[in-house]
Amino acid sequence: FDGPNPTSASANAAQTNKDRKMASAEQLVLELSNPDLRENALLDLSKKREIFQDLAPLLWNSFGTIAALLQEIVSIYPVLSPPTLTPGASNRVCNALALLQCVASHPDTRTLFLNAHIPLYLYPFLNTTSKTRPFEYLRLTSLGVIGALVKVDDTEVISFLLSTEIIPLCLRTMEMGSELSKTVATFIVQKILLDDVGLRYICATAERFFAVGRVLGTMVQSLAEQPSPRLLKHIIRCYLRLSDNPRACEALRNCLPEMLRDSTFNSCLRDDPTTKRWLQQLVHNVATAGRVAALQSAGGLEHMLGGSVV
Amino acid sequence: GHSNVLSQYAAPLHFASGSLVEDEKMANLSFSDRLSTGGQGLSQVTPSQSPFSVSQLSTSIPNIGAHVVINPKLSALGLQLHFQRIVPMAMDRAIKEIMSPIVQRSVTIAMQTTKELVLKDYAMESDESRIYHAAHLMVASLAGSLAHVTCKEPLRGSISSHLRNLLQALNIGSEILEQAVLLVTNDNLDLGCAVIEQHATEKALSTIDGEISQQLALRRKHREGVGPTYFDASTYTQGPMGVVPEALRPKPGRLSLSQQRVYEDFVRFAWQNQSNQSSNAVPTSPLASSGVSISSGLSRAYGSATGQLNQGVYSSGQGAQGFGTVAQPMDLMSEEMDPGSQLISA
C-alpha cells in the first residue's frame, strides 16, 4: 500500500501519525488499570487529552477505566478533613478529574456519566474549605467538570445537578474561593439560571432566592476593591436572568447592590459592551418592576383611602 | 428522634452577613409551608423514606462503650468518671441523629454507580458469580467512602453538642467544659465515622444483588435465545464497544489479570483499613467551622439529595413536588418586602 506518488505518501504519513497517536492513547488507557503505571498514565493522558480524538468514548467503554478513576477520587477522601492533601496527591487526582471532564464534555458519554452519578463523587471536594493551593486546585478542577457539563445547555444536565444540591456547593465557592474558582462557580450558577427549570428552581422559594442574591451581593462588594471583569460579567448575567422572573425582579428592587446602579464599575466594563448592555437592561428591568409595583400599590392606596391620594 | 434529626439539619444559619433576622423569618415561613404541604422536594430528611428505624439502629451499634476513647488528660481535670458514663451516650445519640439520611444517600449513589459500571464492564461475562463479586467489592467501597466523608463534619458538631448537653448538669466552668468537649470529640470522631461507614457498607451489600439481578436475568434470557452466537465477535464490535480496541475491551469468557485486578482494588479503599488516619485532629480554623454551618444552612434551603435521589433523578414526580409549592413562599416574601402592602395593612 505504499503509494509511489508523493501526495499519497504524505497522506499515508498523516494517517500513520494519527494511528500512532491513537495507539499511544490506547496504551495509556490500558496502563490506567495498572496501579503501578497509573500515576504516569494519568499525567500523560490528561496532558494529551486535547490531541487524542474521541478519548472520552475510549475511557468510558474500555474495561475498568472509569472504576479506576473513581478509585483515584475516593482514595483521597481521608485527607480532606483534617486537610492534609499534598501537592502531589492533588495533582494526581486532578489529572483523573481532567479525564472525567473529557467524559463529561463528550456528547456520546455525557448521559452515561450522569446516569452513573459520577459527578456526586466530586461534591466532597467542593465541600472543603482549606485555602491551601492543593485544595484550591482540587476545587477548581472539580468545578471544571461541572462546568463542562453545563456548557452544553442541556435541561437533563440541569435537572440532574439541581436534584443533587449543586447550588449550595457553588454558592460556597462563590463566597470563599479564589477569583478563578469564584468565576467558574458563578458561571455554573449562570448556566443553571439560563435554563427555565433552573430559574424556576432558584426562584421557587424566598430562601433560595435570597441565598443566591446575598452571595452575588457579597461578590459585588468585594469586586469594588478587587475588580475582575470576567467575574463581574457572570454576576451581572446572573442578576439579569433573575430579573426575568417577575417576583425575583420585584425583590431585586430592594437587594440589587447600589454599586451596580452607580458608576462604580464603569471603568471595569469599559472594554465590554455586551456586559454593559446587560447591566443597563438589568437596571431598566428592576426600575420598571418598581414602577409597576408603585402603580399597583398607589392604586391600592387609592382604593383604601377612597380616592384621596397624595 | 426524628425531630432531632430535623433540627440538626435545620441548624440555625450563621451567615456572615447581617441580614439574619430576615433569613430567620423567611426560613420559618417556608419551613412551615413545607411541613404543611409535606413537599418532599424541599425537605431534606423525610423520616418515612428512611430504611432504618431508630429502634433498629440502637441494636445495631454494638457496644460502643467498649470502643470509646477516654483521654487520660480528663482525669487531671477530675472528669474521667463522668466521661466514662457520658461519652458512650453522646456517641450513640450523635450517630443516630445523623446516620440515617447520610447512609441512605451514600447507598443510593453507590448502587447506581456500581450497577451502571459493573453491568457495562462485565457485559461479556457469562459467569454471574464474577459479576456479583465485582459489584460487591465496588458498592461496599463506594458507599462506605461516601458515607464516611459526608458524615465527618456533621458528626463532629453533633457529638460536641450532645456532650455539652449531657455535661450541663455538672456545672463545670465553661472553659474547661469546652476543652474537654473538644478533646473527647476529636478522640472519638473516627470511631463514629467508622460506625456510619460500616452501616453504609452493610446496607449497600444487602441491596446490590436485587438491583442487578433483574438485568442479569434479562441477559441470561437473551443469551439462551440467541445461543452460542451471543459471544460472536460481531455482537460486541457493534454499538459503543466498536470504538474500543481489542486490548481494552471486555472479552467474552475470561478477563485478563490486570482487568480483574481493577475491581479487586476497591478493597484497598475501605476507609477502615487505612492505618494512617490521625484521630487527634483539631478543627483546623474558625473558617472551617463556619463553613460547616453555611453548608448545613444552605442544605436546608435547597434540600439534600436524599429524598430526590431515592425517587430517581429524572422522575417527573420530583419536579412536580419540588416546584409544586412554588407560589406560596414567594408570595409571602413579596408581602413581607413590599412597603406598599405594609402601608395598607397599617
XYZ file of C-alpha atoms in Angstrom:
656
model
C 0.000 0.000 0.000
C 2.985 2.292 -0.108
C 1.835 4.568 -2.858
C 4.544 5.710 -5.237
C 3.343 9.282 -5.677
C 4.240 11.950 -3.122
C 0.700 13.124 -2.300
C -0.389 9.702 -1.215
C 2.842 9.259 0.687
C 2.202 12.349 2.779
C -1.401 11.268 3.286
C -0.087 7.966 4.471
C 2.318 9.687 6.789
C -0.529 11.680 8.298
C -2.540 8.527 8.682
C 0.412 6.737 10.296
C 0.900 9.644 12.628
C -2.759 9.519 13.628
C -2.588 5.778 14.121
C 0.471 6.132 16.288
C -1.285 8.741 18.389
C -4.290 6.510 18.839
C -2.053 3.565 19.627
C -0.361 5.553 22.339
C -3.736 6.667 23.703
C -4.793 3.032 23.839
C -1.586 2.055 25.550
C -2.039 4.801 28.140
C -5.659 3.862 28.804
C -4.523 0.276 29.262
C -1.927 1.447 31.744
C -4.577 3.256 33.776
C -5.878 -0.056 35.026
C -2.475 -0.987 36.383
C -1.942 0.746 39.745
C 1.821 0.795 39.261
C 1.636 2.583 35.923
C -1.437 4.645 36.674
C 0.087 7.833 38.011
C 2.213 8.346 34.949
C -0.573 7.368 32.574
C -2.890 9.876 34.247
C -0.388 12.651 33.756
C 0.346 11.746 30.156
C -3.247 11.260 29.121
C -4.532 14.417 30.741
C -1.793 16.419 29.055
C -2.607 14.960 25.660
C -6.370 14.773 26.037
C -6.910 17.549 23.503
C -4.955 15.822 20.749
C -6.495 12.375 21.192
C -9.714 12.324 19.253
C -12.596 10.553 20.885
C -10.703 9.826 24.027
C -13.951 10.043 26.023
C -15.682 7.002 24.471
C -12.440 5.109 24.840
C -12.260 5.977 28.523
C -15.870 5.087 29.086
C -16.090 1.863 27.125
C -12.756 0.337 27.987
C -12.846 -2.161 30.791
C -12.437 -0.790 34.291
C -11.134 2.665 33.362
C -13.932 4.651 34.993
C -13.786 2.337 38.007
C -10.071 3.070 38.286
C -10.678 6.828 38.043
C -13.291 6.543 40.798
C -10.725 4.793 42.977
C -8.431 7.755 42.460
C -11.190 10.029 43.727
C -12.287 8.124 46.819
C -8.696 7.353 47.771
C -8.121 10.977 48.757
C -11.297 11.360 50.824
C -9.345 10.552 54.013
C -7.037 13.554 53.551
C -9.819 16.107 53.088
C -10.506 16.519 56.798
C -8.308 17.320 58.581
C -6.895 18.914 55.426
C -3.666 17.077 54.682
C -3.814 16.798 50.882
C -0.281 17.097 49.489
C 0.524 18.910 46.234
C 1.500 15.597 44.632
C -1.725 13.860 45.580
C -3.684 16.899 44.449
C -2.021 16.851 41.032
C -2.673 13.176 40.632
C -6.372 13.352 41.425
C -6.737 16.487 39.303
C -5.339 14.569 36.340
C -8.009 11.936 36.944
C -10.605 14.719 37.123
C -9.342 16.151 33.844
C -10.085 12.820 32.188
C -13.534 12.776 33.727
C -14.060 16.284 32.388
C -13.324 14.879 28.979
C -16.051 12.239 29.530
C -18.437 14.930 30.822
C -17.908 17.066 27.710
C -18.369 14.408 25.051
C -21.899 14.065 23.617
C -21.655 10.255 23.470
C -20.640 9.824 27.091
C -22.283 12.730 28.936
C -25.567 10.978 29.656
C -23.818 7.762 30.696
C -21.632 9.811 33.015
C -24.668 11.392 34.666
C -26.551 8.140 34.787
C -23.755 6.551 36.785
C -23.941 9.521 39.215
C -20.205 10.178 38.843
C -20.411 13.973 39.483
C -21.601 13.253 43.021
C -18.207 11.827 43.960
C -16.735 15.276 43.358
C -19.043 17.026 45.803
C -16.938 16.210 48.889
C -14.114 18.142 47.198
C -16.344 21.177 46.725
C -17.253 20.972 50.376
C -13.679 21.569 51.559
C -12.636 24.912 52.984
C -8.853 24.815 53.188
C -7.297 27.718 51.324
C -4.032 25.973 50.503
C -3.041 25.518 46.869
C -3.678 21.760 46.702
C -7.259 22.363 47.828
C -7.834 25.398 45.626
C -6.626 23.376 42.667
C -8.832 20.435 43.629
C -11.942 22.616 43.915
C -11.183 24.444 40.692
C -10.691 21.229 38.732
C -13.849 19.703 40.207
C -15.813 22.797 39.227
C -14.294 22.398 35.773
C -16.012 19.024 35.416
C -19.365 20.509 36.433
C -18.699 23.485 34.170
C -18.114 21.134 31.242
C -21.486 19.530 31.948
C -23.464 22.779 31.994
C -21.716 24.266 28.975
C -23.949 22.381 26.566
C -27.322 23.824 27.614
C -28.999 20.507 28.271
C -32.042 20.520 30.555
C -31.313 16.930 31.542
C -27.962 18.051 32.937
C -29.512 20.981 34.775
C -32.209 18.791 36.325
C -29.608 16.305 37.477
C -27.455 18.972 39.087
C -30.396 20.683 40.772
C -31.545 17.410 42.271
C -28.140 16.865 43.830
C -27.554 20.032 45.842
C -25.066 21.644 43.494
C -26.319 25.183 44.172
C -25.241 25.401 47.820
C -21.845 23.993 46.847
C -21.424 26.619 44.129
C -22.546 29.377 46.489
C -19.958 28.248 48.944
C -17.156 28.563 46.427
C -18.547 31.928 45.344
C -18.202 33.045 48.948
C -14.789 31.750 49.791
C -12.963 30.642 46.649
C -10.161 32.221 44.667
C -11.090 34.634 41.896
C -10.815 31.867 39.330
C -12.939 29.307 41.151
C -15.455 32.051 42.002
C -15.705 32.745 38.284
C -16.273 29.087 37.379
C -18.815 28.619 40.179
C -20.685 31.763 39.101
C -20.593 30.541 35.506
C -22.245 27.295 36.630
C -24.975 29.179 38.502
C -25.449 31.409 35.444
C -25.884 28.394 33.169
C -28.363 26.852 35.593
C -30.321 30.112 35.755
C -30.416 30.437 31.981
C -32.339 27.176 31.845
C -36.036 27.681 32.572
C -36.042 24.795 35.018
C -33.107 26.343 36.832
C -34.637 29.808 37.058
C -37.874 28.341 38.376
C -35.980 26.260 40.913
C -33.971 29.150 42.306
C -36.959 31.478 42.424
C -39.177 28.796 43.918
C -38.732 29.953 47.496
C -37.611 33.137 49.164
C -34.898 31.192 50.934
C -33.319 30.030 47.697
C -33.586 33.385 46.031
C -32.037 35.234 48.948
C -29.264 32.667 49.353
C -28.215 33.375 45.755
C -28.907 37.118 45.996
C -26.851 37.509 49.127
C -23.820 35.718 47.711
C -23.998 37.721 44.461
C -24.226 40.898 46.523
C -21.211 39.977 48.612
C -19.184 39.311 45.488
C -20.154 42.681 44.011
C -18.938 44.374 47.183
C -15.591 42.651 47.057
C -15.235 43.405 43.347
C -15.328 47.097 44.161
C -11.997 46.607 45.906
C -10.521 43.955 43.627
C -12.027 44.314 40.164
C -12.337 41.284 37.904
C -14.131 41.993 34.624
C -14.791 38.321 33.871
C -16.308 37.628 37.285
C -18.381 40.816 37.122
C -19.698 39.741 33.724
C -21.072 36.458 35.081
C -22.529 38.148 38.159
C -24.380 40.688 36.022
C -25.670 37.957 33.733
C -26.988 36.093 36.791
C -28.786 39.200 38.064
C -30.180 39.949 34.627
C -31.559 36.448 34.302
C -33.070 36.629 37.789
C -34.854 39.773 36.706
C -36.708 37.687 34.098
C -38.710 36.205 36.943
C -41.350 38.779 37.980
C -41.183 38.060 41.709
C -37.417 37.933 41.756
C -37.319 41.167 39.791
C -39.502 42.800 42.380
C -37.267 41.526 45.155
C -34.240 42.922 43.324
C -35.666 46.417 43.779
C -34.511 46.101 47.353
C -31.485 43.874 47.136
C -29.696 44.817 43.927
C -26.404 46.357 45.117
C -26.306 50.118 44.779
C -22.857 49.788 43.178
C -24.433 48.247 40.115
C -26.635 51.314 39.680
C -23.998 53.984 40.181
C -20.728 54.428 38.340
C -18.610 52.119 40.489
C -17.903 49.642 37.708
C -17.780 51.985 34.733
C -14.078 51.555 34.212
C -14.237 47.814 34.815
C -16.764 47.465 31.986
C -15.137 49.935 29.631
C -13.986 47.271 27.161
C -17.022 45.032 27.398
C -20.024 46.496 25.563
C -22.060 43.289 25.940
C -21.878 43.256 29.703
C -22.501 46.996 29.784
C -25.697 46.404 27.803
C -26.711 43.600 30.163
C -26.239 45.901 33.121
C -28.347 48.642 31.518
C -31.052 46.104 30.774
C -30.912 44.831 34.356
C -31.254 48.303 35.838
C -34.070 49.022 33.414
C -35.910 45.781 34.306
C -35.666 46.449 38.001
C -36.744 50.074 37.647
C -39.712 49.036 35.525
C -40.733 46.456 38.082
C -40.528 49.219 40.644
C -42.800 51.465 38.632
C -45.334 48.725 38.102
C -45.288 47.887 41.783
C -45.544 51.535 42.766
C -48.501 51.981 40.448
C -50.180 48.945 41.896
C -49.652 49.972 45.478
C -50.724 53.504 44.685
C -53.834 52.013 43.151
C -54.290 50.002 46.305
C -53.927 53.067 48.451
C -56.336 54.998 46.366
C -58.819 52.255 46.807
C -58.239 52.010 50.529
C -58.376 55.705 51.175
C -61.368 56.255 48.987
C -59.591 58.111 46.221
C -57.825 60.769 48.219
C -54.317 60.061 47.070
C -51.499 62.385 47.889
C -35.833 11.072 67.487
C -36.756 12.465 64.133
C -37.207 15.934 65.419
C -33.570 15.832 66.439
C -32.559 14.730 63.019
C -34.523 17.551 61.522
C -33.220 20.160 63.858
C -29.664 19.058 63.268
C -30.085 19.539 59.563
C -32.041 22.671 60.050
C -29.361 24.092 62.287
C -29.572 27.834 62.674
C -27.945 29.802 59.938
C -24.738 31.538 60.796
C -24.163 33.580 57.743
C -21.530 36.204 57.918
C -23.856 38.894 56.705
C -26.011 40.929 58.968
C -29.343 40.085 57.438
C -30.001 37.247 59.813
C -33.349 38.416 61.028
C -34.762 38.373 57.572
C -33.292 34.932 56.937
C -34.873 33.511 60.021
C -38.192 34.968 59.127
C -38.055 33.581 55.619
C -36.792 30.272 56.866
C -39.672 29.927 59.236
C -42.170 30.808 56.611
C -41.056 28.284 54.114
C -40.323 25.673 56.700
C -43.857 25.710 57.981
C -45.011 25.686 54.412
C -43.013 22.575 53.844
C -44.450 20.879 56.860
C -47.986 21.720 55.954
C -47.749 20.530 52.390
C -45.348 17.739 53.097
C -43.498 18.630 49.915
C -40.708 16.137 49.635
C -38.719 18.026 47.111
C -37.802 20.625 49.664
C -37.357 18.751 52.888
C -34.084 17.041 53.338
C -34.930 14.359 55.806
C -38.180 12.626 55.231
C -38.255 10.115 58.011
C -40.723 7.817 56.333
C -38.267 7.235 53.494
C -35.526 6.108 55.792
C -34.834 2.413 55.688
C -33.796 2.421 59.323
C -35.964 2.945 62.285
C -34.355 4.341 65.370
C -35.007 1.180 67.342
C -33.192 -0.860 64.718
C -30.238 1.417 64.988
C -29.865 1.172 68.704
C -29.491 -2.564 68.460
C -27.070 -2.288 65.600
C -24.479 -0.037 67.210
C -22.732 -2.810 69.003
C -21.374 -1.956 72.391
C -19.932 1.406 71.513
C -18.915 1.894 75.117
C -16.172 -0.671 74.696
C -14.572 1.343 71.908
C -14.789 4.939 73.043
C -11.581 6.697 73.966
C -11.420 8.493 77.297
C -8.355 10.656 77.221
C -6.151 10.358 80.364
C -5.912 14.155 80.379
C -9.501 14.180 81.603
C -8.546 12.553 84.878
C -6.326 15.537 85.548
C -9.462 17.615 85.276
C -11.214 15.201 87.619
C -13.762 14.343 84.954
C -12.817 10.853 83.881
C -15.636 9.046 85.660
C -18.282 11.355 84.310
C -16.966 10.920 80.839
C -16.899 7.167 81.017
C -20.620 7.322 81.571
C -21.445 10.173 79.247
C -19.305 9.600 76.154
C -20.961 6.353 75.019
C -24.343 8.020 75.398
C -23.289 11.086 73.443
C -21.769 8.956 70.706
C -24.834 6.797 70.450
C -27.147 9.778 70.209
C -24.953 11.669 67.768
C -24.618 8.703 65.443
C -28.335 8.004 65.474
C -29.071 11.642 64.872
C -27.161 11.994 61.645
C -26.711 8.494 60.298
C -29.895 7.625 58.515
C -30.025 10.256 55.751
C -26.294 10.049 55.107
C -26.306 6.271 54.824
C -29.357 6.379 52.624
C -27.875 8.932 50.259
C -24.490 7.217 50.047
C -26.009 3.829 49.375
C -28.319 5.205 46.712
C -25.467 6.849 44.850
C -23.060 3.927 45.191
C -25.685 1.448 43.994
C -26.427 3.438 40.894
C -22.741 3.859 40.039
C -22.000 0.200 40.651
C -24.951 -1.019 38.649
C -24.036 1.104 35.643
C -20.310 0.418 35.655
C -20.319 -3.268 36.544
C -23.006 -4.126 34.026
C -21.055 -2.228 31.404
C -17.675 -3.709 32.213
C -18.993 -7.235 32.639
C -21.254 -7.139 29.615
C -19.485 -10.173 28.164
C -19.127 -12.183 31.329
C -21.107 -15.412 31.436
C -20.101 -16.405 34.964
C -22.541 -14.387 37.050
C -20.730 -15.026 40.294
C -17.858 -12.927 38.991
C -20.244 -10.087 38.236
C -21.758 -10.206 41.714
C -18.311 -10.372 43.234
C -17.112 -7.266 41.402
C -20.339 -5.444 42.278
C -19.950 -6.277 45.971
C -16.401 -5.003 46.121
C -17.277 -1.808 44.353
C -20.515 -0.917 46.082
C -19.138 -1.615 49.554
C -16.159 0.634 48.969
C -18.079 3.468 47.314
C -20.980 3.532 49.782
C -18.634 3.343 52.769
C -16.296 6.031 51.447
C -19.121 8.400 50.590
C -20.804 7.919 53.959
C -17.552 8.447 55.823
C -16.544 11.622 54.029
C -20.062 13.039 54.231
C -20.670 12.325 57.901
C -17.447 13.629 59.396
C -18.216 17.304 59.901
C -21.895 16.892 60.826
C -20.902 14.158 63.274
C -18.266 16.386 64.842
C -20.895 19.011 65.555
C -23.414 16.501 66.785
C -21.045 14.737 69.202
C -19.956 18.071 70.658
C -23.461 19.311 71.205
C -24.602 16.064 72.826
C -21.583 16.136 75.100
C -22.374 19.708 76.079
C -25.963 18.824 76.826
C -25.021 15.854 78.942
C -22.395 17.833 80.833
C -24.627 20.762 81.584
C -25.817 19.268 84.853
C -22.269 19.117 86.162
C -21.720 22.845 86.498
C -18.195 22.787 85.159
C -16.563 26.040 84.208
C -17.289 26.756 80.596
C -13.668 26.985 79.558
C -12.804 23.574 80.960
C -16.001 22.168 79.557
C -15.194 23.366 76.059
C -11.679 21.964 76.293
C -12.992 18.599 77.410
C -15.657 18.553 74.705
C -13.088 19.308 72.023
C -10.731 16.643 73.306
C -13.353 13.928 73.562
C -14.915 14.794 70.218
C -11.599 14.586 68.412
C -10.667 11.363 70.149
C -13.888 9.637 69.147
C -14.821 11.174 65.824
C -13.183 8.472 63.748
C -14.930 5.788 65.740
C -18.273 7.361 64.958
C -17.378 7.743 61.277
C -16.335 4.098 61.177
C -19.686 3.012 62.622
C -21.559 5.023 59.995
C -19.293 3.788 57.223
C -19.908 0.234 58.365
C -23.662 0.732 58.237
C -23.464 2.130 54.726
C -21.295 -0.757 53.580
C -23.633 -3.362 55.026
C -26.720 -1.701 53.691
C -25.156 -1.465 50.219
C -24.088 -5.103 50.260
C -27.543 -6.240 51.271
C -29.232 -4.297 48.486
C -26.980 -4.517 45.451
C -27.856 -8.067 44.378
C -31.502 -7.188 43.988
C -30.515 -4.176 41.951
C -28.514 -6.053 39.330
C -30.209 -9.453 39.299
C -33.004 -8.227 37.074
C -30.571 -7.037 34.443
C -28.634 -10.258 34.628
C -31.802 -12.280 34.194
C -32.568 -10.346 31.027
C -29.103 -11.048 29.762
C -29.431 -14.731 30.536
C -32.668 -14.888 28.644
C -31.141 -13.111 25.697
C -28.144 -15.437 25.719
C -30.325 -18.519 25.827
C -32.428 -17.184 22.999
C -29.514 -16.308 20.768
C -27.470 -19.335 21.651
C -23.720 -19.566 21.213
C -23.664 -16.665 18.780
C -24.142 -14.330 21.746
C -20.424 -14.109 22.069
C -19.862 -13.805 18.401
C -17.310 -11.145 17.720
C -19.808 -9.136 15.722
C -22.027 -8.714 18.756
C -19.559 -6.662 20.597
C -17.881 -4.836 17.801
C -21.198 -3.207 17.075
C -22.519 -0.395 19.188
C -20.388 1.590 21.597
C -17.861 -1.208 22.001
C -16.987 -0.798 18.359
C -14.773 2.173 19.131
C -12.780 0.282 21.697
C -9.671 -1.501 20.529
C -9.260 -5.173 21.198
C -6.936 -4.873 24.164
C -9.247 -2.571 26.107
C -12.467 -4.415 25.536
C -14.157 -6.658 27.994
C -13.685 -10.033 26.396
C -16.012 -12.953 26.219
C -15.014 -15.532 28.738
C -12.120 -14.582 30.906
C -10.813 -11.154 31.754
C -7.118 -10.531 31.888
C -5.469 -10.491 35.290
C -4.940 -6.751 35.300
C -8.572 -6.276 34.291
C -9.777 -8.401 37.187
C -7.490 -6.514 39.498
C -9.231 -3.178 38.932
C -12.288 -4.304 40.847
C -10.284 -6.233 43.420
C -8.533 -2.970 44.193
C -11.688 -1.475 45.627
C -10.872 -3.392 48.792
C -7.861 -1.148 49.292
C -10.077 1.857 49.646
C -12.205 0.699 52.503
C -11.580 3.550 54.884
C -11.414 1.446 57.998
C -8.430 -0.400 56.645
C -6.365 2.702 56.475
C -3.994 2.813 59.371
C -2.524 6.250 58.857
C -5.524 8.237 59.998
C -4.924 10.841 62.577
C -7.623 10.677 65.170
C -6.415 13.650 67.128
C -7.367 16.148 64.548
C -8.173 19.572 65.819
C -10.705 21.627 63.896
C -8.489 23.496 61.561
C -9.672 27.042 61.670
C -12.646 29.163 62.548
C -13.259 29.243 58.844
C -13.758 25.514 58.705
C -16.405 25.562 61.359
C -18.262 28.467 59.884
C -18.081 26.674 56.570
C -19.924 23.789 58.096
C -22.746 25.926 59.283
C -23.025 27.629 55.939
C -23.288 24.304 54.278
C -25.905 22.904 56.594
C -27.868 26.091 56.319
C -27.774 26.007 52.581
C -28.569 22.335 52.543
C -31.648 23.210 54.419
C -32.586 25.824 51.896
C -32.078 23.550 48.958
C -32.959 20.165 50.280
C -30.423 17.400 50.361
C -30.161 14.860 47.648
C -31.576 12.145 49.832
C -35.216 12.287 49.008
C -34.756 13.225 45.421
C -32.213 10.608 44.563
C -34.430 7.995 46.095
C -37.158 8.903 43.711
C -34.912 8.689 40.734
C -33.136 11.719 39.495
C -35.109 12.048 36.335
C -38.536 11.247 37.658
C -41.138 13.783 36.747
C -42.762 13.358 40.131
C -39.829 15.043 41.732
C -40.224 18.065 39.558
C -43.868 18.342 40.388
C -43.248 18.051 44.087
C -40.250 20.307 44.129
C -41.852 23.070 42.173
C -45.469 22.499 43.110
C -45.277 24.602 46.215
C -43.560 27.458 44.471
C -46.030 30.236 44.561
C -46.814 30.454 48.197
C -43.487 31.254 49.856
C -42.600 33.750 47.154
C -45.934 35.474 47.671
C -45.288 35.660 51.364
C -41.907 37.091 50.641
C -43.150 39.907 48.478
C -45.735 40.802 51.066
C -43.035 40.955 53.679
C -40.897 43.107 51.498
C -43.351 45.349 49.799
C -43.547 48.613 51.705
C -46.789 49.364 49.918
C -48.625 46.444 51.383
C -47.347 47.297 54.821
C -48.802 50.718 54.408
C -52.115 49.237 53.519
C -52.286 46.957 56.469
C -51.082 49.683 58.826
